[in-house]
């Protein structure tokens, strides 16, 4: 397995160490076979036991969305149910804020589930005889919260998912997407520090699923929960995950950021998932940024030509004394210039972007063939991106980071605009 297990610069919220879950007899013998490298199918054929989770370790930072992606039978749902001991682990440690969940007695586990953890399932599991508001209040009622307070919390949670107007109607009156949002509100109402989500959107139609994903991401911007999210859909994983674990036969095959998973799949299994991914929605401009070579309006054309030749670049950025871009100069602009001022030669309609922008947003800018100015939050020039590197990355070429700074002169493309 590739490690990729770098945790964001926040304290670890969830730590799992060498976790196993064996269904069947003689778990110890099954684990020995797993550790010896036997396949899942062979172990089952010999022992009639299944290692649904096999030596899984992970660390999730506070406020991180960690997605576990795998096909049916990969062990992902078993894994997430082990975290709150809906399924009892066979071996291993589970630490939530340093507390050992495996060692907890029934009272401590009940307290953990009531106050720190919340879980959202694929199937909404709403009580049809209760109103939407009463469904959202349910966990708070179990906790023993007074009626007025729990009603207020339920309404606040429904407001967060845009359903406050439906508090007093039965859930059967709602669409599937709205019912799933009720399930999400029920999880939010208890103010969880950690949210476990087991394929919560997989039963929804694609358009509705995307809307609910957007709502989850918007909520995360406000609440900064720690979320462990299970899915069989790589596109969903790439869209919402800060990091992704690809799971197969009870093990993690690869753990990494969306960019790491798509750019460098660990093996053919992962590569098969990523083959049809729209790279323009995964990669951001910052990945391809290079040092921006600059000139000032006071420099002469000869100096600019010399810098292009020395560094083998397709163009130069013209900046003011504060480092803010004024325009772009290409080799074609400089080819016939002698004593002309750079301010007269430069193109003031230069393409610009932020480092965090998805490549798909910059297709039009790349098609112009001009170096793209990457700006910081103050509007100063931070770096530059050669559009040829963007096209190479979108085409799925390995080693795109090593694409030469000046693979070809962009003058033919730039000249079309004149």
XYZ file of C-alpha atoms in Angstrom:
418
model
C 0.000 0.000 0.000
C 1.219 3.515 -0.709
C 1.281 5.516 2.478
C 0.023 8.971 1.558
C -1.134 9.091 5.156
C 0.040 12.634 5.806
C -2.469 14.179 8.165
C -3.412 17.857 7.869
C -1.696 20.226 10.297
C -4.365 19.687 12.940
C -4.386 17.357 15.899
C -5.341 13.739 15.183
C -9.022 13.221 15.889
C -9.320 9.570 14.873
C -6.499 7.035 15.048
C -6.950 3.407 13.998
C -4.081 0.987 14.556
C -3.861 -2.470 12.962
C -7.593 -3.096 12.965
C -9.010 -6.514 12.069
C -12.544 -7.818 11.856
C -12.949 -11.532 11.225
C -16.307 -13.189 10.624
C -16.076 -16.897 11.371
C -14.390 -19.262 13.785
C -10.761 -19.262 14.926
C -10.101 -15.586 14.308
C -6.501 -15.877 15.473
C -5.702 -18.471 12.803
C -7.412 -16.340 10.158
C -5.364 -13.294 11.164
C -2.163 -15.332 10.918
C -3.124 -16.269 7.367
C -3.873 -12.628 6.548
C -0.503 -11.545 7.917
C 1.184 -14.276 5.887
C -0.222 -12.707 2.722
C -2.890 -15.256 1.816
C -5.710 -13.966 -0.369
C -9.188 -13.377 0.987
C -10.657 -16.044 -1.297
C -8.071 -18.643 -0.314
C -8.574 -17.969 3.391
C -12.314 -18.420 3.009
C -11.879 -21.627 1.013
C -9.652 -23.088 3.723
C -11.344 -21.777 6.881
C -14.827 -20.539 5.949
C -13.804 -17.314 7.695
C -13.669 -13.826 6.193
C -11.284 -11.065 7.226
C -13.602 -8.179 6.338
C -11.076 -5.683 7.722
C -7.444 -6.755 7.525
C -4.719 -4.766 9.295
C -6.114 -1.299 8.573
C -4.433 1.737 10.108
C -5.421 5.355 9.559
C -5.179 8.789 11.128
C -7.745 11.512 10.514
C -7.143 15.124 11.485
C -9.691 17.363 13.179
C -11.911 19.001 10.571
C -10.850 16.610 7.797
C -13.155 14.753 5.407
C -11.603 11.297 5.037
C -13.276 9.150 2.386
C -13.032 5.363 2.168
C -13.859 4.190 -1.359
C -14.263 0.616 -2.520
C -16.530 -1.840 -4.287
C -19.145 -3.977 -2.572
C -17.458 -6.481 -0.287
C -14.291 -4.437 0.123
C -14.880 -4.006 3.866
C -15.565 -0.284 3.939
C -18.935 -0.432 5.729
C -17.604 -2.962 8.223
C -14.696 -0.628 8.932
C -16.862 2.398 9.707
C -19.169 0.329 11.927
C -16.158 -0.841 13.900
C -15.324 2.769 14.742
C -18.432 3.146 16.920
C -18.578 -0.577 17.718
C -21.828 -1.291 15.962
C -19.610 -4.157 14.858
C -17.083 -5.367 17.423
C -13.497 -5.378 16.123
C -11.562 -8.606 16.422
C -8.206 -6.954 17.072
C -6.660 -3.492 17.013
C -7.039 -0.061 18.589
C -9.474 2.765 17.839
C -8.665 6.101 19.458
C -11.064 9.050 19.321
C -9.432 12.109 20.874
C -7.068 9.671 22.547
C -9.857 7.596 24.108
C -9.635 3.866 23.402
C -13.043 2.933 22.004
C -12.307 -0.805 22.030
C -11.646 -0.725 25.778
C -14.824 1.203 26.669
C -17.530 -0.401 28.763
C -21.190 -0.148 27.764
C -21.831 3.097 29.661
C -18.785 4.876 28.233
C -19.652 3.683 24.735
C -23.220 4.933 25.107
C -21.895 8.317 26.246
C -19.526 8.460 23.274
C -22.285 7.717 20.775
C -24.623 10.253 22.364
C -22.215 13.169 22.606
C -19.250 12.822 20.263
C -20.294 10.613 17.345
C -23.132 10.747 14.870
C -23.886 8.386 12.000
C -25.787 8.843 8.739
C -26.740 5.710 6.810
C -27.529 5.012 3.173
C -31.152 4.252 4.029
C -32.829 7.175 5.700
C -34.416 5.116 8.518
C -36.908 7.857 9.356
C -39.853 7.090 11.620
C -42.953 7.389 9.393
C -45.260 8.041 12.370
C -43.205 11.045 13.523
C -42.900 14.458 11.913
C -39.690 15.628 10.295
C -38.923 17.709 13.380
C -39.572 14.792 15.740
C -37.257 12.600 13.672
C -34.490 15.166 14.013
C -35.154 15.479 17.756
C -34.926 11.729 18.343
C -31.258 11.518 19.340
C -31.650 14.504 21.629
C -34.686 12.888 23.264
C -32.694 9.716 23.892
C -30.019 11.899 25.481
C -32.680 13.257 27.884
C -32.732 16.837 26.625
C -35.791 18.909 27.659
C -38.467 19.283 24.930
C -38.075 23.028 24.337
C -34.295 22.838 24.000
C -34.343 19.832 21.704
C -36.995 21.474 19.512
C -34.763 24.529 19.134
C -31.765 22.380 18.228
C -33.817 20.362 15.738
C -35.087 23.510 14.021
C -31.551 24.886 13.846
C -30.329 21.652 12.241
C -33.209 21.688 9.750
C -32.379 25.284 8.898
C -28.794 24.234 8.158
C -30.039 21.802 5.504
C -32.765 24.109 4.189
C -35.755 22.195 5.552
C -36.970 24.294 8.482
C -40.319 24.851 6.720
C -40.992 21.083 6.767
C -40.555 20.508 10.502
C -44.201 19.587 11.095
C -44.896 17.374 8.080
C -44.451 13.583 7.904
C -41.276 12.403 6.138
C -43.289 10.471 3.549
C -44.297 13.831 2.062
C -40.670 14.550 1.128
C -38.601 13.468 -1.856
C -35.713 11.056 -1.443
C -33.164 13.847 -1.462
C -35.101 15.796 1.154
C -35.431 12.702 3.338
C -31.690 12.186 3.217
C -31.226 15.801 4.284
C -33.490 15.051 7.249
C -31.144 12.193 8.110
C -28.223 14.597 7.864
C -30.039 17.121 10.076
C -30.683 14.401 12.654
C -26.953 13.767 12.746
C -26.138 17.476 12.995
C -28.647 18.137 15.778
C -26.486 16.426 18.400
C -23.533 18.727 17.553
C -21.191 15.825 16.805
C -17.443 16.248 16.713
C -17.175 13.222 14.427
C -19.654 12.292 11.700
C -19.673 8.764 10.267
C -21.421 8.623 6.882
C -22.005 5.217 5.286
C -22.857 5.725 1.589
C -25.360 8.425 2.583
C -26.058 9.663 -0.949
C -25.770 6.486 -3.013
C -29.541 5.917 -3.218
C -30.141 9.379 -4.695
C -30.467 10.368 -8.337
C -27.246 11.895 -9.754
C -28.483 15.499 -9.870
C -29.952 15.326 -6.373
C -26.785 13.625 -5.134
C -24.665 16.492 -6.397
C -26.920 19.034 -4.676
C -26.667 17.194 -1.355
C -22.889 16.909 -1.756
C -22.790 20.681 -2.229
C -24.824 21.150 0.940
C -22.480 18.893 2.897
C -19.440 20.846 1.705
C -21.137 24.143 2.560
C -21.951 22.857 6.043
C -18.383 21.697 6.493
C -17.165 25.217 5.706
C -19.214 26.414 8.692
C -18.918 23.534 11.162
C -15.468 22.003 10.518
C -16.540 18.533 11.618
C -14.345 15.475 11.319
C -16.086 13.288 8.740
C -15.417 9.691 7.748
C -17.355 9.108 4.551
C -17.951 5.765 2.833
C -18.707 5.522 -0.891
C -18.347 3.206 -3.873
C -18.245 6.192 -6.257
C -14.758 7.540 -6.992
C -16.155 10.753 -8.483
C -17.956 11.425 -5.201
C -14.799 10.619 -3.247
C -12.707 12.984 -5.362
C -15.283 15.741 -5.056
C -15.683 15.827 -1.287
C -12.627 14.152 0.227
C -9.587 15.905 1.661
C -7.961 12.469 1.537
C -9.145 9.179 0.103
C -8.412 5.575 1.013
C -9.001 2.992 -1.718
C -10.042 -0.297 -0.099
C -9.951 -3.809 -1.527
C -10.386 -7.174 0.210
C -10.341 -5.565 3.639
C -7.112 -3.619 3.113
C -6.153 -0.098 2.101
C -4.517 -0.208 -1.321
C -3.713 3.504 -1.458
C -4.232 6.561 0.723
C -3.735 10.079 -0.593
C -5.247 13.367 -1.656
C -7.498 13.370 -4.721
C -4.609 14.715 -6.814
C -2.249 12.008 -5.529
C -4.730 9.228 -6.272
C -5.367 10.388 -9.843
C -1.814 11.449 -10.696
C -0.071 8.370 -9.308
C -2.371 5.356 -8.845
C -0.632 2.725 -6.740
C -1.499 -0.233 -8.963
C -3.706 -1.410 -11.809
C -6.706 -1.704 -9.484
C -6.594 1.989 -8.575
C -5.690 2.966 -12.140
C -8.845 1.249 -13.406
C -10.933 3.515 -11.173
C -9.146 6.705 -12.208
C -8.994 6.034 -15.959
C -12.151 7.980 -16.832
C -11.809 10.724 -14.229
C -12.152 14.304 -15.481
C -8.710 15.572 -14.492
C -9.798 19.153 -15.012
C -12.033 18.836 -11.937
C -9.342 17.227 -9.780
C -6.174 19.208 -10.405
C -5.663 22.852 -9.526
C -3.457 25.508 -11.023
C -1.052 25.456 -8.095
C 0.102 21.963 -9.054
C 1.598 23.263 -12.301
C 2.919 26.596 -11.070
C 6.485 27.570 -11.874
C 8.617 30.578 -11.124
C 7.321 33.596 -13.018
C 9.983 35.416 -15.018
C 9.306 39.136 -15.059
C 10.342 42.425 -16.576
C 9.280 45.977 -15.761
C 7.919 48.609 -18.140
C 11.262 50.397 -17.869
C 13.250 47.454 -19.293
C 14.090 47.477 -22.988
C 13.164 44.906 -25.629
C 16.719 43.566 -25.859
C 16.712 42.752 -22.146
C 13.372 40.998 -22.475
C 14.539 38.946 -25.477
C 17.686 37.949 -23.617
C 15.664 36.725 -20.625
C 13.443 34.651 -22.906
C 16.491 33.078 -24.559
C 18.385 32.450 -21.322
C 15.483 30.715 -19.608
C 13.853 29.178 -22.693
C 10.402 30.488 -21.817
C 7.501 31.303 -24.093
C 6.807 34.676 -22.542
C 7.482 37.139 -19.748
C 5.200 38.856 -17.265
C 5.399 42.636 -17.057
C 4.957 43.791 -13.444
C 4.816 47.078 -11.583
C 7.133 47.891 -8.629
C 4.719 46.159 -6.212
C 4.789 42.921 -8.201
C 1.335 43.305 -9.684
C 1.065 42.182 -13.310
C 0.498 44.757 -16.011
C 0.669 42.532 -19.073
C 2.397 39.707 -20.933
C 5.111 39.654 -23.597
C 5.610 36.715 -25.966
C 8.554 35.903 -28.209
C 6.457 37.013 -31.179
C 5.886 40.401 -29.545
C 9.627 40.857 -29.060
C 10.881 39.364 -32.324
C 10.770 42.505 -34.441
C 10.931 45.101 -31.693
C 14.056 47.188 -31.354
C 13.798 50.291 -29.204
C 10.062 50.177 -28.523
C 8.984 50.536 -24.903
C 7.755 47.317 -23.312
C 4.589 49.114 -22.236
C 3.791 49.560 -25.941
C 4.558 45.934 -26.824
C 2.886 44.083 -23.960
C -0.584 42.542 -24.091
C -2.662 43.987 -21.282
C -5.413 41.346 -21.594
C -3.253 38.636 -20.027
C -4.839 35.433 -18.624
C -4.792 35.158 -14.827
C -5.860 32.617 -12.221
C -5.618 31.676 -8.552
C -3.565 28.712 -7.387
C -6.673 27.017 -5.959
C -8.708 27.188 -9.181
C -9.620 23.928 -10.886
C -8.092 23.454 -14.318
C -11.544 23.107 -15.866
C -12.135 26.791 -15.126
C -9.090 27.788 -17.188
C -9.600 25.903 -20.451
C -10.372 29.121 -22.312
C -7.304 30.844 -20.905
C -5.093 27.882 -21.825
C -6.400 27.883 -25.399
C -4.945 31.353 -25.900
C -1.468 29.857 -25.644
C -0.174 32.565 -23.307
C 1.547 31.976 -19.954
C -1.045 32.259 -17.196
C -0.331 34.629 -14.315
C -1.087 32.990 -10.943
C -2.025 35.716 -8.466
C -2.073 35.731 -4.674
C -4.936 37.119 -2.608
C -3.543 40.663 -2.914
C -3.339 40.550 -6.716
C 0.440 40.190 -6.825
C 2.107 37.786 -9.228
C 2.836 34.548 -7.382
C 3.898 32.179 -10.144
C 3.233 31.257 -13.766
C 1.723 28.301 -15.616
C 2.645 27.211 -19.129
C -0.598 26.113 -20.855
C 1.298 23.245 -22.494
C 1.764 21.718 -19.032
C -1.975 21.946 -18.463
C -2.714 20.070 -21.686
C -0.104 17.420 -20.831
C -1.652 16.855 -17.412
C -5.172 16.661 -18.806
C -3.976 14.110 -21.340
C -2.832 11.937 -18.453
C 0.860 11.974 -19.226
C 3.108 10.658 -16.474
C 5.856 12.968 -15.368
C 3.886 16.061 -16.282
C 5.697 17.985 -13.573
C 8.875 17.595 -15.598
C 7.422 19.129 -18.758
C 10.010 21.649 -20.044
C 9.386 25.297 -19.333
C 9.433 26.004 -23.060
C 8.235 22.923 -24.910
C 7.211 24.966 -27.947
C 6.906 28.584 -28.939
C 3.360 29.786 -28.328
C 3.614 32.543 -30.920
C 1.425 30.761 -33.512
C -1.472 30.550 -31.040
C -0.960 34.016 -29.655
C -0.710 35.493 -33.129
C -4.240 34.357 -33.946
C -5.584 36.975 -31.572
C -3.964 39.837 -33.460
